[in-house]
Short mmCIF file of C-alpha atoms in Angstrom, two decimals:
data_model
loop_
_atom_site.label_atom_id
_atom_site.label_comp_id
_atom_site.label_asym_id
_atom_site.label_seq_id
_atom_site.Cartn_x
_atom_site.Cartn_y
_atom_site.Cartn_z
CA MET A 297 132.20 151.60 122.08
CA ASN A 298 132.34 148.41 124.00
CA ARG A 299 128.37 148.47 123.69
CA ILE A 300 128.24 149.76 120.20
CA ALA A 301 130.94 146.59 119.33
CA ALA A 302 128.84 144.19 121.02
CA THR A 303 125.42 145.24 119.21
CA VAL A 304 127.25 145.00 115.77
CA ALA A 305 128.71 141.64 116.69
CA ALA A 306 125.64 140.63 117.97
CA LEU A 307 123.82 141.79 114.59
CA ALA A 308 126.43 139.82 112.63
CA LEU A 309 126.22 136.80 114.45
CA SER A 310 122.57 136.86 113.80
CA THR A 311 122.88 137.48 110.42
CA SER A 312 125.36 134.54 110.31
CA ILE A 313 122.48 131.96 111.39
CA ALA A 314 120.03 133.63 109.86
CA GLY A 315 122.19 133.11 106.53
CA ALA A 316 122.90 129.19 107.62
CA ALA A 317 119.49 128.27 108.41
CA SER A 318 118.02 129.52 104.87
CA ALA A 319 121.25 127.89 103.45
CA ALA A 320 119.94 124.04 104.64
CA GLU A 321 119.36 122.00 101.71
CA THR A 322 115.60 120.92 101.59
CA MET A 323 115.02 117.18 100.83
CA ARG A 324 111.30 116.49 100.09
CA CYS A 325 110.86 112.51 100.51
CA SER A 326 107.53 110.79 99.37
CA HIS A 327 106.39 107.57 100.21
CA GLN A 328 102.97 105.67 99.85
CA LEU A 329 102.90 103.93 103.72
CA PRO A 330 100.01 105.43 105.96
CA PRO A 331 101.41 106.99 109.26
CA PRO A 332 100.44 103.94 111.59
CA HIS A 333 102.80 101.66 109.26
CA HIS A 334 105.53 100.75 111.84
CA ILE A 335 108.19 101.78 108.29
CA ALA A 336 106.52 105.21 108.12
CA LYS A 337 107.52 105.72 111.17
CA VAL A 338 111.17 104.61 111.01
CA ILE A 339 111.23 107.02 107.93
CA ASP A 340 110.24 109.86 110.18
CA ARG A 341 112.83 108.43 112.64
CA TRP A 342 115.34 108.33 110.12
CA ALA A 343 114.89 112.18 108.88
CA ALA A 344 115.16 113.49 112.63
CA GLU A 345 118.69 111.44 112.18
CA VAL A 346 119.70 112.81 109.39
CA GLU A 347 119.09 116.44 110.45
CA THR A 348 120.77 115.98 113.94
CA LEU A 349 123.65 114.17 111.79
CA SER A 350 124.21 116.80 109.28
CA GLY A 351 123.85 119.68 112.07
CA GLY A 352 121.04 121.33 110.29
CA GLU A 353 122.47 121.09 106.59
CA ILE A 354 119.48 119.34 105.35
CA ASP A 355 115.91 119.63 106.21
CA VAL A 356 113.93 116.83 105.64
CA GLN A 357 110.56 117.24 104.97
CA VAL A 358 108.53 113.65 104.69
CA PHE A 359 105.26 113.19 102.73
CA GLY A 360 103.85 110.10 103.22
CA ALA A 361 100.86 108.16 102.30
CA ASP A 362 100.97 109.35 98.50
CA SER A 363 100.38 113.02 99.56
CA LEU A 364 103.35 114.12 97.36
CA VAL A 365 103.81 112.00 94.36
CA LYS A 366 101.99 108.77 93.78
CA ALA A 367 103.48 105.57 94.53
CA LYS A 368 103.95 104.88 90.89
CA ASP A 369 105.69 108.00 90.10
CA ASN A 370 108.39 108.33 92.79
CA ILE A 371 111.30 106.71 91.20
CA LEU A 372 110.64 108.88 87.97
CA SER A 373 110.28 112.09 89.52
CA THR A 374 113.35 111.46 91.91
CA ALA A 375 115.46 110.76 88.92
CA LYS A 376 114.27 113.67 87.16
CA GLY A 377 114.67 115.55 90.21
CA ASP A 378 110.92 116.91 90.50
CA ILE A 379 111.89 115.89 94.20
CA GLU A 380 114.34 115.08 96.38
CA CYS A 381 114.22 111.88 97.84
CA ALA A 382 111.78 109.06 97.40
CA PHE A 383 111.13 105.36 98.95
CA SER A 384 109.99 102.60 97.39
CA LEU A 385 108.84 98.55 98.20
CA ASN A 386 111.37 96.83 95.69
CA PHE A 387 108.91 95.34 93.69
CA GLN A 388 107.38 98.82 92.60
CA TRP A 389 110.69 98.58 90.51
CA GLY A 390 108.76 96.19 88.16
CA LYS A 391 110.28 95.48 84.48
CA THR A 392 112.17 98.95 84.93
CA LEU A 393 114.88 96.96 87.30
CA PRO A 394 113.43 93.49 88.16
CA LEU A 395 116.79 92.66 90.17
CA MET A 396 115.16 94.20 93.17
CA ASN A 397 112.57 91.75 92.94
CA VAL A 398 115.31 89.23 93.81
CA THR A 399 113.85 88.77 97.51
CA LEU A 400 110.59 88.21 96.59
CA GLY A 401 111.53 84.38 95.23
CA PRO A 402 108.69 81.96 97.11
CA TYR A 403 110.66 80.92 100.09
CA THR A 404 113.86 82.24 99.02
CA MET A 405 114.77 84.99 101.35
CA SER A 406 112.63 84.65 104.60
CA SER A 407 115.95 84.30 107.48
CA ILE A 408 116.51 87.51 109.90
CA ALA A 409 120.05 86.33 109.88
CA ALA A 410 120.70 86.94 106.13
CA TRP A 411 118.65 90.49 106.63
CA LYS A 412 120.68 91.49 109.18
CA LYS A 413 123.88 91.07 106.79
CA TRP A 414 121.97 92.71 103.84
CA PRO A 415 122.74 96.20 103.80
CA THR A 416 126.30 95.75 103.86
CA SER A 417 126.54 92.65 101.76
CA GLU A 418 127.85 92.04 98.54
CA ALA A 419 124.01 91.70 96.72
CA ALA A 420 123.19 94.97 98.20
CA ALA A 421 126.12 96.66 96.41
CA PHE A 422 125.27 95.11 93.12
CA LEU A 423 122.08 96.62 93.51
CA GLU A 424 122.78 100.12 94.38
CA GLU A 425 125.23 100.19 91.17
CA LYS A 426 122.27 98.97 89.13
CA LEU A 427 120.26 101.81 90.96
CA SER A 428 122.74 104.48 90.07
CA GLU A 429 122.31 103.49 86.16
CA LYS A 430 118.64 104.19 86.29
CA GLY A 431 119.22 107.35 87.61
CA VAL A 432 118.87 107.14 91.54
CA LYS A 433 121.19 107.33 94.82
CA ASN A 434 120.06 104.65 97.07
CA VAL A 435 120.84 105.81 100.88
CA ALA A 436 118.84 103.23 102.96
CA TRP A 437 117.60 99.89 102.99
CA MET A 438 114.61 98.72 105.18
CA PHE A 439 113.34 95.49 105.99
CA ILE A 440 109.55 95.33 106.01
CA THR A 441 108.55 91.56 106.23
CA ASN A 442 109.38 87.69 106.02
CA THR A 443 105.95 87.25 106.96
CA SER A 444 102.78 87.60 104.57
CA VAL A 445 99.36 86.69 104.61
CA PHE A 446 96.86 85.86 101.54
CA THR A 447 93.35 87.76 102.75
CA SER A 448 90.18 86.62 101.42
CA LYS A 449 86.92 86.80 102.30
CA GLY A 450 84.20 83.77 102.80
CA LYS A 451 87.16 81.45 102.73
CA ALA A 452 90.20 80.96 103.77
CA LEU A 453 93.19 80.54 100.90
CA ILE A 454 94.90 77.27 102.10
CA THR A 455 95.91 75.29 99.42
CA PRO A 456 96.85 76.03 95.66
CA GLU A 457 93.57 74.68 94.88
CA ASP A 458 91.87 77.57 96.28
CA PHE A 459 93.22 80.31 94.04
CA LYS A 460 91.50 78.89 91.10
CA GLY A 461 89.49 81.96 89.58
CA ILE A 462 90.17 84.49 92.48
CA LYS A 463 91.40 87.74 91.39
CA MET A 464 93.58 89.36 93.32
CA ARG A 465 96.25 92.27 93.70
CA GLY A 466 99.74 91.16 92.26
CA ILE A 467 103.15 92.49 93.47
CA GLY A 468 105.45 92.27 90.62
CA PRO A 469 105.47 90.37 87.01
CA SER A 470 107.40 87.12 88.51
CA PHE A 471 105.97 86.86 91.89
CA ASP A 472 102.18 87.38 89.72
CA ARG A 473 103.52 84.22 87.50
CA ALA A 474 103.53 81.82 90.90
CA LEU A 475 100.39 83.65 91.78
CA ASN A 476 98.83 82.63 87.82
CA ALA A 477 100.21 79.21 88.56
CA MET A 478 97.94 78.42 91.19
CA GLY A 479 94.89 79.98 89.02
CA ALA A 480 94.87 83.23 89.87
CA ALA A 481 94.14 86.45 88.34
CA THR A 482 96.64 89.01 89.23
CA VAL A 483 95.64 93.08 89.03
CA SER A 484 98.26 95.47 89.31
CA MET A 485 97.73 98.24 91.52
CA PRO A 486 99.64 100.50 94.49
CA GLY A 487 99.30 99.65 98.28
CA SER A 488 97.09 102.53 98.90
CA GLU A 489 94.28 101.37 96.56
CA VAL A 490 94.16 97.54 97.45
CA TYR A 491 91.55 98.63 100.19
CA GLN A 492 88.99 100.28 98.38
CA ALA A 493 89.52 97.48 95.57
CA LEU A 494 88.44 95.21 98.42
CA ALA A 495 86.03 96.77 99.65
CA ALA A 496 84.31 97.33 96.41
CA GLY A 497 84.66 93.71 95.06
CA VAL A 498 87.19 94.84 92.42
CA ILE A 499 89.59 92.00 93.33
CA ASP A 500 88.64 89.10 95.68
CA ALA A 501 92.06 88.94 97.82
CA ALA A 502 95.42 90.38 98.45
CA ILE A 503 98.66 88.93 99.48
CA THR A 504 100.17 91.89 101.62
CA ASP A 505 102.72 92.10 104.74
CA VAL A 506 101.18 90.67 107.81
CA ALA A 507 101.37 94.34 109.76
CA ALA A 508 100.37 96.04 106.94
CA ALA A 509 97.15 94.29 106.77
CA TRP A 510 96.67 95.49 110.40
CA SER A 511 97.51 99.08 109.69
CA ARG A 512 95.82 99.21 106.03
CA LYS A 513 92.71 98.01 108.02
CA TYR A 514 92.09 94.76 105.73
CA TYR A 515 90.40 93.14 108.44
CA GLU A 516 87.39 95.80 107.82
CA VAL A 517 86.88 93.96 103.83
CA GLN A 518 88.54 90.84 104.65
CA ASP A 519 87.65 88.28 106.90
CA HIS A 520 90.14 85.21 106.44
CA MET A 521 93.97 85.40 106.21
CA THR A 522 96.52 83.05 106.09
CA VAL A 523 100.01 83.97 107.23
CA VAL A 524 102.46 82.31 104.68
CA PRO A 525 106.71 83.21 104.96
CA VAL A 526 106.39 83.27 101.16
CA LEU A 527 108.26 86.45 100.38
CA ALA A 528 110.61 89.06 101.86
CA ALA A 529 109.97 92.33 101.37
CA TYR A 530 111.76 95.66 102.02
CA VAL A 531 111.06 99.52 101.46
CA HIS A 532 114.48 101.73 99.97
CA GLY A 533 115.39 105.26 100.06
CA TYR A 534 116.71 106.92 97.28
CA VAL A 535 117.57 110.45 96.20
CA ASN A 536 118.33 112.41 93.11
CA PRO A 537 122.29 111.93 92.26
CA ALA A 538 122.30 115.81 91.15
CA TRP A 539 121.05 117.00 94.63
CA TYR A 540 123.12 114.84 96.53
CA ALA A 541 126.70 115.38 94.65
CA LYS A 542 125.85 118.89 95.84
CA LEU A 543 125.76 118.14 99.58
CA SER A 544 128.69 118.99 101.80
CA ASP A 545 130.99 115.79 102.70
CA LYS A 546 129.42 115.79 106.25
CA SER A 547 125.44 115.90 104.81
CA LYS A 548 126.93 112.86 102.66
CA ALA A 549 127.72 110.94 105.68
CA ALA A 550 125.08 111.94 108.00
CA LEU A 551 123.23 110.27 104.92
CA LYS A 552 125.13 107.17 105.45
CA GLN A 553 125.32 107.05 108.96
CA ALA A 554 121.52 107.37 109.17
CA GLY A 555 120.57 104.95 106.58
CA GLU A 556 122.91 102.31 108.65
CA LYS A 557 120.94 103.13 111.58
CA ALA A 558 117.49 103.03 109.72
CA ALA A 559 118.43 99.48 108.58
CA GLY A 560 118.50 98.14 112.30
CA TRP A 561 115.57 100.08 112.89
CA ALA A 562 113.04 98.80 110.42
CA LEU A 563 114.75 95.12 111.15
CA GLU A 564 113.68 95.40 114.87
CA ALA A 565 109.94 96.96 113.89
CA SER A 566 109.38 94.61 111.49
CA GLN A 567 109.83 91.68 113.44
CA GLU A 568 108.12 93.52 116.50
CA ALA A 569 104.73 94.24 114.21
CA ALA A 570 104.78 90.70 112.29
CA ALA A 571 104.63 89.02 115.71
CA ALA A 572 101.69 91.17 117.47
CA ALA A 573 99.77 91.67 113.86
CA PRO A 574 98.09 88.06 113.57
CA GLN A 575 96.73 88.55 117.22
CA GLN A 576 95.52 91.97 116.53
CA LEU A 577 93.72 91.18 113.31
CA ALA A 578 92.23 87.89 115.37
CA ASP A 579 90.47 90.53 117.86
CA LYS A 580 89.03 92.24 115.12
CA GLY A 581 87.16 89.23 113.86
CA VAL A 582 89.37 87.78 111.09
CA LYS A 583 89.99 84.07 110.94
CA VAL A 584 93.59 83.80 110.92
CA HIS A 585 95.06 80.80 109.88
CA ILE A 586 98.88 80.11 110.04
CA ALA A 587 100.20 77.55 107.11
CA THR A 588 101.36 74.60 107.90
CA ASP A 589 104.65 73.17 106.98
CA ALA A 590 102.60 70.97 104.49
CA GLU A 591 100.77 73.53 103.09
CA ASN A 592 103.55 76.02 103.19
CA ALA A 593 105.54 72.99 101.07
CA ALA A 594 102.23 72.61 98.65
CA PHE A 595 102.65 76.53 97.92
CA LYS A 596 106.33 76.60 96.97
CA ALA A 597 105.84 73.35 95.03
CA ILE A 598 104.39 75.54 92.36
CA MET A 599 105.20 79.03 93.01
CA GLN A 600 108.96 78.87 93.22
CA PRO A 601 109.62 77.42 89.52
CA ALA A 602 106.96 79.93 87.88
CA TYR A 603 108.67 82.52 89.67
CA ALA A 604 112.36 81.11 88.99
CA GLU A 605 111.57 81.07 85.42
CA GLY A 606 110.12 84.47 85.04
CA PHE A 607 112.91 85.89 87.19
CA GLU A 608 115.60 84.27 84.90
CA LYS A 609 113.59 85.16 81.64
CA GLU A 610 113.77 89.17 82.81
CA THR A 611 117.12 89.55 84.50
CA GLY A 612 119.04 86.95 82.44
CA ALA A 613 122.84 86.56 83.38
CA GLU A 614 122.95 89.62 85.98
CA GLY A 615 120.22 88.05 87.57
CA LYS A 616 122.09 84.99 87.96
CA LYS A 617 124.88 86.66 89.51
CA LEU A 618 122.85 88.44 91.91
CA LEU A 619 121.26 85.00 93.04
CA GLU A 620 124.69 83.93 93.64
CA LEU A 621 125.54 87.12 96.02
CA VAL A 622 122.36 86.43 98.09
CA ALA A 623 123.37 82.79 98.49
CA LYS A 624 126.40 84.24 100.20
CA ILE A 625 124.06 85.65 103.32
CA GLN A 626 121.80 82.90 103.50
#
């Protein structure tokens, strides 16, 4: 009888374990970053942490490099519930929520000290509320860069005059105004398409994170890069609210804790990548120029007023309030 009882108990335990495993909530997360990108690696680490902290209640499946949903469709797909989760760069909110572009102000949010405060700041909480109104629940803030490059071929972009007649990839209405003010013509396209557009001559130049210029192999199609602290960008992770509402308290806490940890990992990884990338690009034959204080001042004098005018028009009173909250962490 004891053997039979033990067998029955073992079968019951096995069934219980199988049932628990099958009950795991699937969390498909889409993003556009290529595997070598430092933030793509942070997202993978975040996913593993969510599974660990949730005790296996959440099965996180990460699909990078636009392999599940295209970058431009991530927000709507998550809001509709077609997928559970996605990561986007802040400027991909475009006209839907232009407040997300607050950090893109030329030479506005370049302080690492400020970014350490960002995830728990009033500014971040303000944006999380606005994101909720747009149909997504924010779960992670990941600083990606405060160091960018103007990429080009044949000639470096060192002064505002160098941008006249240049066709380049833009990153959003307000920031594009700043590029237009220097004479550039901007074209909207996701990051995954920029390499091919540069290779084919559809565009002449681009602005991107210095580490992304390396990970996306821009050095194969551009031979000059000017390093500028012109904008600060972030990737943020968000989930479908209805899906989130069904989670246990343990799983919700896991997402919160993993997001807090990932914010720190992203900051560390981004600083390391930014420090290493210029030399990596130079080793590939790129003529890398670090903009001088005078050159940055010349860019700022033209770009900042143009951006500010656009941001104010797009965001109104809410934009003014957000800028005040951002000023508190400077």
